[in-house]
XYZ file of C-alpha atoms in Angstrom:
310
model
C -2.293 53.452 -3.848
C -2.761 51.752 -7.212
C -0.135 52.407 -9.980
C -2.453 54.226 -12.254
C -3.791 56.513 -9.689
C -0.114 56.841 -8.278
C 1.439 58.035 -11.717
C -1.289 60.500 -12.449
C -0.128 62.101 -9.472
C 3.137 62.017 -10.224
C 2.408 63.976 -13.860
C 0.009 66.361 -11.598
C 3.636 67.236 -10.287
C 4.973 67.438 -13.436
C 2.640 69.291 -14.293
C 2.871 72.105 -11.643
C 6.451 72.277 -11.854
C 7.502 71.274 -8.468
C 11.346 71.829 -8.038
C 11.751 68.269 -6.440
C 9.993 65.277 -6.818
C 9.495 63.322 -3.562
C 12.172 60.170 -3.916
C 9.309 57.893 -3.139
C 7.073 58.715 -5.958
C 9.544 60.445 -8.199
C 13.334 60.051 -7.798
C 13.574 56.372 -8.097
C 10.398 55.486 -10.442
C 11.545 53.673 -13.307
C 7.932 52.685 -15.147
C 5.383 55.823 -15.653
C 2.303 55.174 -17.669
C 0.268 57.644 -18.358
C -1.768 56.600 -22.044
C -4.953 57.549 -21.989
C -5.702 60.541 -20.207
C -6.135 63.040 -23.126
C -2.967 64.981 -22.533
C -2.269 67.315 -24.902
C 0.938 68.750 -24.688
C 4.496 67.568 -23.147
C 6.705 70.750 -22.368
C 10.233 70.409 -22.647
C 12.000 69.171 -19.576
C 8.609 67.572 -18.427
C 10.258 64.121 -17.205
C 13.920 65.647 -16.335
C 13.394 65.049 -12.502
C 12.726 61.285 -13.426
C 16.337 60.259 -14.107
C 15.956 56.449 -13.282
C 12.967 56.426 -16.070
C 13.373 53.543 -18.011
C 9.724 53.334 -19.380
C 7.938 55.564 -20.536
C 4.595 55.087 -22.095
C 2.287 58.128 -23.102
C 0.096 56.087 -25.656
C -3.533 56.858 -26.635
C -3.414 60.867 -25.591
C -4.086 63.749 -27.834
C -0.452 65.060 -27.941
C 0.261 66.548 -31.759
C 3.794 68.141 -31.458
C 7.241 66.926 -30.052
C 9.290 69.861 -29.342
C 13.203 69.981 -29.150
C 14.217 68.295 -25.661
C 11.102 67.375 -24.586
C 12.780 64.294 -22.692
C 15.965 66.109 -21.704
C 17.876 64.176 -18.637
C 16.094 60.433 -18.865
C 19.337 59.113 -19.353
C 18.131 55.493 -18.208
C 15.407 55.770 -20.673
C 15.121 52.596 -22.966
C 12.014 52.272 -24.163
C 9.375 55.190 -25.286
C 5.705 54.653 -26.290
C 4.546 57.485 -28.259
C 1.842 55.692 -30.647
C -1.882 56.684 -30.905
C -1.483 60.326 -30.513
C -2.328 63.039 -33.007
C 1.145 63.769 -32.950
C 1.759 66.251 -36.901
C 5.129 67.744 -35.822
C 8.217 67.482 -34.341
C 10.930 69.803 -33.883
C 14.427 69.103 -34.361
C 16.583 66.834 -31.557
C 12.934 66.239 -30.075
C 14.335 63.106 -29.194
C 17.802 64.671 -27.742
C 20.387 63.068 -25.432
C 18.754 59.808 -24.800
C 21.837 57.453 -25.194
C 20.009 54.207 -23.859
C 16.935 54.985 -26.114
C 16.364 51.319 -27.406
C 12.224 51.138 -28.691
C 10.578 54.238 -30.148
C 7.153 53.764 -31.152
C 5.506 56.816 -32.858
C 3.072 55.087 -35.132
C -0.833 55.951 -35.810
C -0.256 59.651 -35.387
C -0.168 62.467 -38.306
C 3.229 62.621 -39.065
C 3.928 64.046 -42.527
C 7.410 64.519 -42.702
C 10.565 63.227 -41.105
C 12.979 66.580 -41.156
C 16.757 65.983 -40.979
C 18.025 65.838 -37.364
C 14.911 64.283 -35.487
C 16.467 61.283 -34.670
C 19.712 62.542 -33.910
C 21.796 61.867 -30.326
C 20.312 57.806 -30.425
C 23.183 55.958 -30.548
C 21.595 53.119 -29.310
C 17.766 52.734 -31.025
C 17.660 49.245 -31.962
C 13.651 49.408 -32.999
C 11.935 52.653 -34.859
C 7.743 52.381 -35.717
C 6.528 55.206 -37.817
C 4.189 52.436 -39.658
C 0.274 53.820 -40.517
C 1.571 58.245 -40.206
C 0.739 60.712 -42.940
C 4.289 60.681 -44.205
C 4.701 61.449 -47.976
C 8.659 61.809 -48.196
C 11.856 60.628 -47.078
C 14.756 62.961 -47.062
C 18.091 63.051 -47.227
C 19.849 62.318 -44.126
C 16.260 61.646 -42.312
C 17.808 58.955 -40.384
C 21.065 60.009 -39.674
C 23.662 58.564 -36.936
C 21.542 55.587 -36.355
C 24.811 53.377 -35.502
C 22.595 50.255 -34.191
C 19.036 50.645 -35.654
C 17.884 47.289 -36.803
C 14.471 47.586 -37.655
C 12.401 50.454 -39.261
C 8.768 50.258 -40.126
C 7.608 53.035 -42.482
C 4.105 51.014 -44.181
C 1.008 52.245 -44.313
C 1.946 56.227 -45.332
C 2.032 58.282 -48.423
C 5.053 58.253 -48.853
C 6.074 59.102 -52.808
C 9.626 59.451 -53.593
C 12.199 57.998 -51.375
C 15.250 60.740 -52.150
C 18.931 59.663 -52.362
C 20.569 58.782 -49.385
C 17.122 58.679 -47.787
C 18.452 55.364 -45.718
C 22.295 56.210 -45.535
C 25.116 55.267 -43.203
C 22.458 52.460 -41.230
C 25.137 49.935 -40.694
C 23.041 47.834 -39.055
C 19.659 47.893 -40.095
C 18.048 44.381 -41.426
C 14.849 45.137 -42.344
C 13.036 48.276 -43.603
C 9.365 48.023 -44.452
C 7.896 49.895 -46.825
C 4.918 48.193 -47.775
C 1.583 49.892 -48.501
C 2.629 53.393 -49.506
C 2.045 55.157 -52.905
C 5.510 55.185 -53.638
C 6.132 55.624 -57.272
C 10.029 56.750 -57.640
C 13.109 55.227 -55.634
C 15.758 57.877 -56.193
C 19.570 56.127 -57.578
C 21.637 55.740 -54.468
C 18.644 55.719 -51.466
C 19.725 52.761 -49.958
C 23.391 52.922 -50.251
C 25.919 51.891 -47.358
C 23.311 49.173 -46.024
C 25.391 46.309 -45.625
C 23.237 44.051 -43.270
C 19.684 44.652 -45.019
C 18.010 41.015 -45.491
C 14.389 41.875 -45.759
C 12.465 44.438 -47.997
C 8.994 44.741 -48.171
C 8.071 46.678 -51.555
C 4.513 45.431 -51.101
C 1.220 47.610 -52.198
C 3.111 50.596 -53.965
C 2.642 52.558 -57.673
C 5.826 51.276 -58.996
C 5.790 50.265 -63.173
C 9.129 49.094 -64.149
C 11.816 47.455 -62.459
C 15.542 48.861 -63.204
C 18.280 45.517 -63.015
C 20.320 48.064 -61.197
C 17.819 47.638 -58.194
C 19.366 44.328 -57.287
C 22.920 44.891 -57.887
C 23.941 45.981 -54.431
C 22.382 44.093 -52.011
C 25.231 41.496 -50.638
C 23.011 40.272 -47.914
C 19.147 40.573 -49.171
C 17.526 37.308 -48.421
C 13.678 38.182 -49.934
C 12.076 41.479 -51.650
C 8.371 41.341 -51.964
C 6.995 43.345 -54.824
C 3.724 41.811 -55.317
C 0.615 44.047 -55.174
C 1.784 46.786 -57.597
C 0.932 47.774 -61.063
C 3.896 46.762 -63.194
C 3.827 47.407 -66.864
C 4.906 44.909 -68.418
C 6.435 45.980 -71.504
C 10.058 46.452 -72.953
C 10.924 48.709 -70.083
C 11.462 45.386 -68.206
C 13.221 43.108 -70.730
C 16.473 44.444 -68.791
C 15.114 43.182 -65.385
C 14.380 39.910 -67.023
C 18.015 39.508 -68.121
C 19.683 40.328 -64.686
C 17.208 37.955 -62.438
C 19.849 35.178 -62.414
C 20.702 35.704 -58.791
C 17.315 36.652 -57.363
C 14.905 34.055 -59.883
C 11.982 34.171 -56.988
C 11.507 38.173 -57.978
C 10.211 37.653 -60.915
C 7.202 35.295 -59.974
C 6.067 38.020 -57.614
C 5.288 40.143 -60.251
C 1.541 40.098 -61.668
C 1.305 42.618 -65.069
C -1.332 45.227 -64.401
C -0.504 46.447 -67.959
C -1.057 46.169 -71.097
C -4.209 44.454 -71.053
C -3.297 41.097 -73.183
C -0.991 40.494 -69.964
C -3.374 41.591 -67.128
C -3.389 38.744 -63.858
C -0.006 36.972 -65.977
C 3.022 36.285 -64.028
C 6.097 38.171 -65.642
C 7.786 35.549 -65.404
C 5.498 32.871 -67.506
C 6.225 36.069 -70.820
C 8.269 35.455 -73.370
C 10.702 38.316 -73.573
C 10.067 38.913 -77.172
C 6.263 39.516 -76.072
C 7.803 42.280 -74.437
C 6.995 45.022 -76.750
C 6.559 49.222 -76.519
C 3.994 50.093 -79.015
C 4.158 53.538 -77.985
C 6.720 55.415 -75.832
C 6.665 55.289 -72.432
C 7.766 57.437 -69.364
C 8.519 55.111 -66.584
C 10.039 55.314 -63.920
C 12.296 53.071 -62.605
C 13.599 51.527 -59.264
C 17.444 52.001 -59.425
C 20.009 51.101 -57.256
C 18.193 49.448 -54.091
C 20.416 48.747 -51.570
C 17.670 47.850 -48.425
C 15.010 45.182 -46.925
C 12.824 44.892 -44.079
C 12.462 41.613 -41.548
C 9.903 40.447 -41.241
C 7.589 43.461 -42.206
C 3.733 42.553 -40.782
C 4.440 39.641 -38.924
C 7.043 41.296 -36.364
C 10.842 38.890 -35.420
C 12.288 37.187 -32.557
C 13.698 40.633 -31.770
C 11.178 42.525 -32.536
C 7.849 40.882 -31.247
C 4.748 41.136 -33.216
C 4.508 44.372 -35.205
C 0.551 44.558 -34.832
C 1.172 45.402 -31.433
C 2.158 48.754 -32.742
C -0.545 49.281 -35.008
């Protein structure tokens, strides 16, 4: 019996419920793919008679909500494929009591929102894609008791705000891409207690100014990339251009979108008494970054390629 064949049948007894799975076919299977076969809903408890499951790959269905212990006893599960769905909700602890949980890749759905709790009970995610969702905020505590998450890709959404403490208590996380959103305010303190953050990817995004303050906490930030963003290039960045002395490369990212006179100029090739408000501004500014991303669009040693998530 080929796989594909063979694991359709084994979801067909999902499916119905039956009380035991026969150990041949159920019991010991430790690889189940089922993408493609326009399923539309996962109850809870679906997979719980699968407790060798270490793969589990349900890309390319039409599944649009995750509801709370949907993959209840797979403690062997390390890796769960979730992308290409038109996944738009999911319910607190959806992602419950999976302590060997390493990959979780739930991009290209219709996520909007990432609700406190969702990720909670993972104590051992290493690699989290949410890259090209509908997601237009961050909360507070959104990734909470993430003890070993490494990488998180969050580019290509709508996100807008990024609220304080957003990206808290992520000891280990290196690189956090944000690239390609419409984010336009970076609340004071939303990437606080990050000490291993090398990478961040700031790429594509509606920020104007540029707050010193950004750059004052990141002991182990290796690159930021802000190109691609309209920064106004006025006095409201005279402070950023006095507090570069550590990070010099930042300010040759930056092309002035505004005023006109300095439209396609490098910030960094103004003089800072060019630097002028004629009028008054309302800016807003991105304070107190503490974050990064590795190696955003082309992927890590760790990682692999990130397209393959796409």
């Amino acid at each position: 019996m080929g796989r594909k064949l063979r694991h359709l049948l084994i979801f067909l007894l999902i499916i119905l419920k039956e009380s035991k799975m026969p150990d041949a076919a159920g019991c010991r299977l430790t690889h189940l793919s089922l993408s493609g076969n326009h399923i539309v809903k996962v109850q809870p408890g679906a997979f719980a008679n699968l407790p060798l499951l270490y793969k589990l790959d349900l890309t390319a269905n039409r599944i649009t909500m995750m509801k709370s212990n949907t993959f209840e006893n797979l403690p062997c599960l390390q890796t769960l494929s979730l992308h290409n769905n038109q996944i738009s909700k999911m319910q607190t602890a959806a992602f419950a009591n999976l302590p060997l949980l390493h990959t979780l890749s739930l991009n290209a759905n219709n996520i909007t929102m990432i609700q406190k709790g969702t990720f909670t009970n993972l104590p051992r995610l290493y690699l989290l894609y949410l890259n090209n969702n509908q997601i237009t905020m961050i909360k507070n505590g959104a990734f909470k008791n993430l003890p070993l998450l490494n990488l998180l890709f969050l580019f290509n959404n709508q996100i807008t705000t990024i609220q304080s403490g957003a990206f808290t208590n992520l000891p280990e996380l290196e690189g956090l891409c944000l690239a390609n959103n419409k984010i336009t305010m970076i609340e004071p303190g939303a990437f606080s207690n990050l000490p291993k953050v090398e990478d961040l990817d700031l790429r594509s995004n509606k920020m104007l100014a540029i707050s010193p303050l950004a750059f004052g906490l990141l002991p182990s930030i290796r690159t930021i990339q802000l190109d691609n963003t309209p920064w106004q290039c006025d006095c409201s960045m005279v402070r950023f251009m006095l507090n570069t002395t550590k990070f010099p490369s930042f300010k040759g990212q930056i092309i002035c979108a505004q005023p006109l006179k300095f439209q396609g100029q490098k910030l960094a090739d103004i003089n800072l008494e060019e630097l002028m408000c004629e009028t008054p501004t309302n800016l807003t500014l991105l304070d107190d970054i503490q974050t990064s991303s590795e190696h955003c669009y082309n992927g890590s040693d760790k990682a692999g390629s990130v397209s393959d998530h796409h």
